[in-house]
Structures are given as C-alpha cells and as structure tokens.
Short mmCIF file of C-alpha atoms and ligand atoms in Angstrom, two decimals:
data_model
loop_
_atom_site.label_atom_id
_atom_site.label_comp_id
_atom_site.label_asym_id
_atom_site.label_seq_id
_atom_site.Cartn_x
_atom_site.Cartn_y
_atom_site.Cartn_z
CA MET A 1 -45.91 -52.16 -70.74
CA LEU A 2 -44.00 -50.37 -73.35
CA GLY A 3 -40.46 -50.79 -72.59
CA SER A 4 -37.83 -49.12 -74.52
CA PHE A 5 -36.87 -52.27 -76.16
CA SER A 6 -40.01 -53.33 -77.78
CA LEU A 7 -40.50 -49.01 -78.62
CA GLN A 8 -37.38 -49.60 -80.19
CA GLU A 9 -38.85 -52.60 -82.26
CA ALA A 10 -42.27 -51.11 -82.71
CA ILE A 11 -40.58 -47.93 -84.85
CA GLU A 12 -37.80 -50.44 -87.03
CA THR A 13 -40.27 -50.21 -89.79
CA PRO A 14 -39.81 -49.92 -93.50
CA LEU A 15 -42.64 -47.38 -93.20
CA TRP A 16 -40.55 -45.63 -90.54
CA PRO A 17 -40.51 -42.38 -92.40
CA VAL A 18 -44.27 -42.37 -93.32
CA VAL A 19 -44.74 -42.96 -89.82
CA ALA A 20 -42.48 -40.09 -88.15
CA LEU A 21 -44.43 -37.38 -90.95
CA ALA A 22 -47.63 -38.46 -89.50
CA LEU A 23 -46.74 -38.51 -85.81
CA GLY A 24 -45.11 -35.32 -86.91
CA LEU A 25 -48.42 -33.26 -88.17
CA ILE A 26 -50.62 -35.13 -85.48
CA VAL A 27 -47.85 -33.79 -83.05
CA GLY A 28 -47.99 -30.02 -84.63
CA SER A 29 -51.97 -29.85 -83.97
CA PHE A 30 -51.48 -30.30 -80.24
CA ALA A 31 -48.17 -27.90 -80.74
CA ASN A 32 -50.83 -25.49 -81.99
CA VAL A 33 -52.49 -25.97 -78.78
CA CYS A 34 -49.66 -25.83 -76.88
CA ILE A 35 -48.55 -22.31 -78.41
CA HIS A 36 -52.32 -20.78 -77.78
CA ARG A 37 -52.80 -22.15 -73.68
CA LEU A 38 -49.48 -22.39 -72.56
CA PRO A 39 -49.16 -18.94 -72.28
CA LEU A 40 -52.79 -18.05 -70.55
CA ARG A 41 -51.69 -21.17 -68.06
CA GLN A 42 -54.62 -23.28 -69.50
CA SER A 43 -54.89 -27.28 -69.58
CA VAL A 44 -53.48 -28.10 -72.95
CA VAL A 45 -55.58 -31.44 -72.77
CA THR A 46 -59.16 -29.94 -71.99
CA PRO A 47 -61.56 -28.78 -72.87
CA ARG A 48 -61.97 -29.27 -76.49
CA SER A 49 -60.89 -26.54 -79.25
CA ARG A 50 -63.12 -23.74 -80.00
CA CYS A 51 -63.59 -21.72 -83.05
CA PRO A 52 -62.04 -18.38 -81.51
CA HIS A 53 -64.71 -16.64 -83.59
CA CYS A 54 -68.15 -18.05 -82.82
CA GLY A 55 -67.29 -20.66 -79.78
CA ALA A 56 -68.58 -23.46 -81.62
CA ALA A 57 -66.44 -26.72 -80.47
CA ILE A 58 -64.31 -28.34 -83.25
CA SER A 59 -65.00 -31.36 -84.25
CA ALA A 60 -62.47 -34.59 -84.45
CA ARG A 61 -63.12 -34.28 -88.93
CA ASP A 62 -62.39 -30.80 -88.89
CA ASN A 63 -59.46 -31.19 -86.47
CA VAL A 64 -57.50 -33.63 -89.15
CA PRO A 65 -53.59 -32.17 -89.80
CA LEU A 66 -53.41 -29.90 -92.99
CA LEU A 67 -56.46 -31.76 -94.74
CA SER A 68 -59.50 -29.94 -92.91
CA TYR A 69 -57.82 -26.98 -92.97
CA ALA A 70 -57.98 -27.57 -97.10
CA LEU A 71 -61.03 -29.15 -97.12
CA LEU A 72 -63.08 -26.25 -94.94
CA ARG A 73 -60.67 -23.75 -97.29
CA GLY A 74 -59.38 -22.10 -94.19
CA ARG A 75 -62.68 -21.23 -92.52
CA CYS A 76 -64.79 -22.27 -89.38
CA ARG A 77 -67.65 -24.68 -90.26
CA HIS A 78 -69.66 -22.93 -88.55
CA CYS A 79 -69.52 -19.09 -88.78
CA ARG A 80 -67.08 -19.01 -92.08
CA ALA A 81 -64.91 -16.87 -89.90
CA PRO A 82 -61.15 -17.25 -91.76
CA ILE A 83 -58.54 -20.03 -89.40
CA SER A 84 -55.25 -18.42 -88.96
CA VAL A 85 -52.92 -19.98 -91.65
CA ARG A 86 -50.51 -20.53 -88.84
CA TYR A 87 -52.11 -23.48 -87.88
CA PRO A 88 -51.63 -25.16 -90.89
CA LEU A 89 -47.99 -23.89 -91.44
CA VAL A 90 -47.13 -25.12 -87.97
CA GLU A 91 -48.57 -28.90 -88.60
CA GLY A 92 -46.35 -28.49 -91.82
CA ILE A 93 -43.48 -27.62 -90.22
CA ASN A 94 -43.51 -29.89 -87.48
CA GLY A 95 -44.19 -32.82 -90.05
CA GLY A 96 -41.25 -31.88 -91.92
CA LEU A 97 -39.10 -31.78 -89.12
CA TYR A 98 -39.85 -35.26 -87.85
CA LEU A 99 -39.37 -36.49 -91.58
CA GLY A 100 -36.40 -35.32 -91.76
CA LEU A 101 -34.77 -36.40 -88.50
CA ALA A 102 -36.20 -39.60 -89.81
CA LEU A 103 -34.40 -40.02 -92.73
CA GLN A 104 -31.31 -38.47 -90.95
CA HIS A 105 -31.13 -40.24 -87.95
CA GLY A 106 -32.87 -43.46 -89.11
CA PRO A 107 -35.03 -45.38 -86.33
CA THR A 108 -34.00 -44.80 -83.07
CA LEU A 109 -34.52 -43.52 -79.69
CA ARG A 110 -32.61 -40.58 -80.11
CA THR A 111 -34.54 -39.77 -83.31
CA LEU A 112 -37.94 -39.65 -80.95
CA ALA A 113 -36.01 -37.76 -78.49
CA LEU A 114 -34.74 -35.12 -81.22
CA MET A 115 -38.54 -34.76 -82.21
CA ALA A 116 -39.37 -34.09 -78.75
CA PHE A 117 -36.70 -31.11 -78.70
CA VAL A 118 -37.47 -29.71 -82.25
CA THR A 119 -41.15 -29.28 -80.88
CA ALA A 120 -40.38 -27.65 -78.03
CA LEU A 121 -38.15 -25.29 -80.26
CA LEU A 122 -41.14 -24.67 -82.34
CA VAL A 123 -43.28 -24.08 -79.45
CA LEU A 124 -40.84 -21.28 -77.45
CA THR A 125 -40.08 -20.01 -80.69
CA LEU A 126 -44.11 -19.11 -81.52
CA ILE A 127 -45.07 -18.48 -77.67
CA ASP A 128 -41.68 -15.96 -77.44
CA LEU A 129 -42.78 -13.67 -80.45
CA ASP A 130 -46.48 -13.64 -79.49
CA HIS A 131 -45.79 -12.71 -75.82
CA ARG A 132 -42.03 -12.45 -74.66
CA ILE A 133 -41.97 -15.55 -72.56
CA LEU A 134 -40.35 -18.79 -72.53
CA PRO A 135 -42.57 -21.16 -70.06
CA ASN A 136 -40.87 -23.14 -67.34
CA VAL A 137 -43.41 -25.63 -68.16
CA ILE A 138 -41.40 -26.40 -71.15
CA THR A 139 -37.66 -25.52 -70.94
CA LEU A 140 -37.00 -27.17 -67.47
CA PRO A 141 -39.03 -30.80 -68.34
CA GLY A 142 -36.88 -30.07 -71.64
CA ILE A 143 -33.29 -29.74 -69.72
CA ALA A 144 -34.23 -32.95 -67.93
CA VAL A 145 -35.12 -35.26 -71.12
CA GLY A 146 -31.95 -33.60 -72.82
CA LEU A 147 -29.70 -34.62 -69.94
CA ALA A 148 -31.66 -38.18 -70.11
CA ALA A 149 -31.66 -38.54 -73.47
CA SER A 150 -27.37 -37.99 -73.86
CA LEU A 151 -27.56 -41.50 -71.86
CA LEU A 152 -28.68 -43.29 -75.35
CA PRO A 153 -26.42 -44.43 -77.96
CA GLY A 154 -25.17 -41.47 -80.50
CA PRO A 155 -24.26 -37.68 -79.52
CA PRO A 156 -23.60 -36.18 -77.86
CA PRO A 157 -21.69 -37.90 -74.84
CA PRO A 158 -23.87 -37.29 -71.30
CA LEU A 159 -20.66 -34.90 -70.16
CA SER A 160 -20.99 -32.46 -73.33
CA ALA A 161 -24.61 -32.55 -72.42
CA ALA A 162 -24.05 -31.78 -68.58
CA VAL A 163 -21.37 -28.93 -69.47
CA GLY A 164 -23.54 -27.34 -72.62
CA ALA A 165 -26.91 -27.48 -70.29
CA ALA A 166 -24.97 -26.25 -67.11
CA GLY A 167 -22.83 -23.78 -69.39
CA GLY A 168 -25.82 -22.26 -71.65
CA TYR A 169 -27.01 -21.17 -68.11
CA LEU A 170 -23.90 -19.28 -67.10
CA ALA A 171 -23.21 -17.83 -70.37
CA PHE A 172 -25.78 -16.09 -70.64
CA TRP A 173 -25.95 -15.27 -66.37
CA ALA A 174 -23.01 -13.65 -67.72
CA VAL A 175 -23.97 -11.75 -70.89
CA ALA A 176 -26.74 -10.68 -69.23
CA ALA A 177 -25.25 -9.29 -65.90
CA ALA A 178 -22.62 -6.91 -68.12
CA TYR A 179 -25.56 -6.22 -70.00
CA ARG A 180 -27.12 -4.76 -67.05
CA ARG A 181 -24.58 -3.21 -66.06
CA ALA A 182 -23.23 -1.09 -68.91
CA ARG A 183 -27.01 -0.29 -69.95
CA GLY A 184 -28.70 -0.36 -67.01
CA ILE A 185 -31.67 -2.09 -68.12
CA GLU A 186 -32.40 -6.02 -67.84
CA GLY A 187 -31.37 -7.27 -71.63
CA LEU A 188 -32.22 -10.83 -71.09
CA GLY A 189 -34.94 -12.52 -69.45
CA GLN A 190 -34.74 -15.86 -67.32
CA GLY A 191 -36.15 -17.74 -69.72
CA ASP A 192 -33.74 -17.57 -72.39
CA TRP A 193 -31.26 -18.72 -70.24
CA LYS A 194 -33.04 -22.10 -68.96
CA MET A 195 -33.92 -22.45 -72.77
CA THR A 196 -29.97 -21.90 -73.68
CA ALA A 197 -29.62 -24.46 -71.15
CA MET A 198 -32.25 -27.11 -72.79
CA ILE A 199 -30.19 -26.40 -76.32
CA GLY A 200 -26.98 -27.38 -74.49
CA ALA A 201 -28.70 -30.61 -73.00
CA PHE A 202 -30.04 -32.20 -76.17
CA LEU A 203 -27.16 -31.00 -78.53
CA GLY A 204 -24.10 -30.86 -76.66
CA TRP A 205 -22.17 -27.88 -75.48
CA ASP A 206 -20.32 -27.12 -78.94
CA GLN A 207 -23.33 -26.99 -80.78
CA MET A 208 -25.52 -24.87 -78.04
CA LEU A 209 -22.47 -22.75 -78.78
CA LEU A 210 -23.36 -22.83 -82.45
CA ALA A 211 -26.88 -21.89 -82.07
CA VAL A 212 -25.96 -19.15 -79.43
CA PHE A 213 -23.83 -17.49 -81.89
CA ILE A 214 -26.66 -18.02 -84.85
CA ALA A 215 -29.17 -16.74 -83.00
CA SER A 216 -27.34 -13.96 -81.97
CA VAL A 217 -26.00 -13.05 -85.67
CA ALA A 218 -29.55 -13.19 -86.91
CA GLY A 219 -31.09 -11.03 -83.81
CA THR A 220 -28.59 -8.19 -84.94
CA LEU A 221 -29.15 -8.03 -88.20
CA VAL A 222 -32.86 -7.85 -88.05
CA GLY A 223 -32.71 -5.64 -85.46
CA LEU A 224 -30.52 -3.46 -87.52
CA GLY A 225 -33.22 -4.27 -90.81
CA LEU A 226 -35.71 -3.12 -88.41
CA ILE A 227 -33.65 0.42 -87.61
CA ALA A 228 -33.58 1.23 -91.04
CA PHE A 229 -36.50 0.56 -92.46
CA ARG A 230 -38.71 1.58 -89.39
CA GLY A 231 -36.50 4.11 -87.73
CA GLY A 232 -36.30 4.51 -83.60
CA ASN A 233 -33.60 3.83 -81.78
CA GLY A 234 -33.28 0.18 -81.38
CA LYS A 235 -35.31 -0.13 -78.26
CA TYR A 236 -38.20 -2.53 -79.57
CA ALA A 237 -37.20 -5.38 -77.47
CA LEU A 238 -36.02 -8.69 -79.86
CA PRO A 239 -37.30 -12.06 -79.13
CA LEU A 240 -34.65 -13.94 -78.31
CA GLY A 241 -36.06 -17.08 -77.85
CA THR A 242 -37.42 -16.99 -81.27
CA PHE A 243 -33.68 -16.87 -83.16
CA LEU A 244 -32.41 -19.23 -80.39
CA GLY A 245 -35.82 -21.38 -81.43
CA VAL A 246 -35.18 -21.42 -84.99
CA ALA A 247 -31.27 -21.56 -84.49
CA GLY A 248 -31.19 -24.35 -82.19
CA ILE A 249 -33.51 -26.37 -84.99
CA VAL A 250 -30.84 -25.58 -87.66
CA VAL A 251 -28.29 -26.69 -85.67
CA THR A 252 -30.23 -29.64 -84.94
CA PHE A 253 -30.23 -30.64 -88.61
CA VAL A 254 -26.30 -29.03 -89.60
CA GLY A 255 -24.66 -28.97 -86.14
CA GLY A 256 -22.93 -32.33 -86.30
CA PRO A 257 -21.50 -30.95 -90.06
CA VAL A 258 -20.49 -27.54 -89.31
CA THR A 259 -18.26 -28.51 -85.85
CA THR A 260 -16.67 -31.69 -87.45
CA TRP A 261 -15.61 -28.74 -90.19
CA TYR A 262 -14.29 -26.26 -87.27
CA ARG A 263 -12.80 -28.99 -85.28
CA GLY A 264 -11.04 -30.03 -88.55
CA LEU A 265 -9.40 -26.59 -89.08
CA LEU A 266 -8.52 -25.85 -85.47
CA HIS A 267 -6.18 -29.22 -85.91
CA GLY A 268 -5.72 -29.65 -89.77
ZN1 LIG B 301 -66.70 -19.81 -85.97
#
C-alpha cells in the first residue's frame, strides 16, 4: 500500500528532477498510445504496440522512450518503414514538462497532479488536431481529479477550482449559444466545454479565463493567417481544443505570475 504520506517521502529525493524527467519520458510513451488508440475506442493496455506498416509487435527494447527511436534511426526494426517523428517528440515534450514542473514546484503531491494535468492536455491537443474530438474518457475524470487535487496544499483553493470547473462549462455554454444564434451553426463542441472545465478545476477560475483568452487570441490569429495564405472563406474548422491544450500548458507554468501581476494592476 502506498499511502499519500509514503508517496510524499518517496518523491523527496535529491534525484527528484531526474526521476521526474524519466517519469515524463515513460508517461510520454504511454501518451502516444492514448493519442493513437483512444479516438478509435481501443484499449490503451492491450495488445502490445505494432508497427502500423508491417504489423510486427514492438519489443520492449525497441520501446525505450527517445533512445529506441535514435538507435533505430526512426525506422521499424523489421520492415524499415519510417516511424513518425511525433512519437519521440511527444515523449521529449512530456519529459521536458515534467522536469519543468519538478523544478518549479518541488517534490509535492500537487506537482504530481499537475504532471497528470499537462499530459492530459498534451493528449487532448493532439487528438483534437487529428480527429476534432475531445474524448470524455479524459476530460470527465480530469475534472474530478482536478477538483480532488485542489484539496492538496498549494493553489488554487478548492472554491476557485470549483468555480473554475463550473465557470468553464457555463462560459462556453454561453459562447456556444450566442454563436449558434448568430451564425446558425454549431461553433463549439461539447468537448471544448468539458476541457475548459478541466482546466478550471486544475488551475482555478482566474487562470482558466487566462487560458481561454490566450487560446481565443491564438486561434483567431492562426485562423486569419490561414485565410491570408490559403484563401477561402474561413469555414475551415480550427481545432479549438488544440489551442486550449497549448494555452493550458503555458498557463500552468506562467499563470501564477501573470495573474499576480494583473491583480497588482487592478489594485495598485
Ligand atoms: Zn514494420
């Protein structure tokens, strides 16, 4: 049995940043499986991963994060078909995020919760980019874990997390309703609401609003850029969840200082 107390002790080692990086790489490897299989409603546990080209099962030694990709020079051991560079990229990014969180927050349970959060955002970002869906199987447990984690020491306080979760959902419901009335089409999916609620549950209402703001601005700029370069009438549906995911990760790291600065502007 790992009680929360012994878990706390287990992560309080001088090697904590190294442990965090290794954990991030391993979880990043699992994130690749989730990104690939969750939209297809396949199990993320079994069967073992296979080469999409020749179907050969990928052995444990060829499944070491980053290292295997480098040793195999990005090709399948059996058929030499190229492996997407996205696999090592996701592993590396997830490892870097965990290292960053470990250095920024130290060895706390709250840090572990934030690690789960950024991986969930990374997975949602890429699933939305590929399929334009945000699976409930990530967002709904995400909201619950975020609310539970707000009971741990450290920001946000539970009330802010609860308001963030409810507010994220309500804010998007209002925006979607207005959008529907104005343009007669569905602008925002249900998944976007739940993903925003998850961000609110983990980061609190103020940082949730900051993430939505950044995602909206980035989405608008990229949308205008696409119209400028590709032409067209702007009906190309941008994956809002992808922008929300990236914005949520950015705010996880910089949201504290930014909201403190903003409050200083209001009160100073
Ligand atoms: Zn192969």
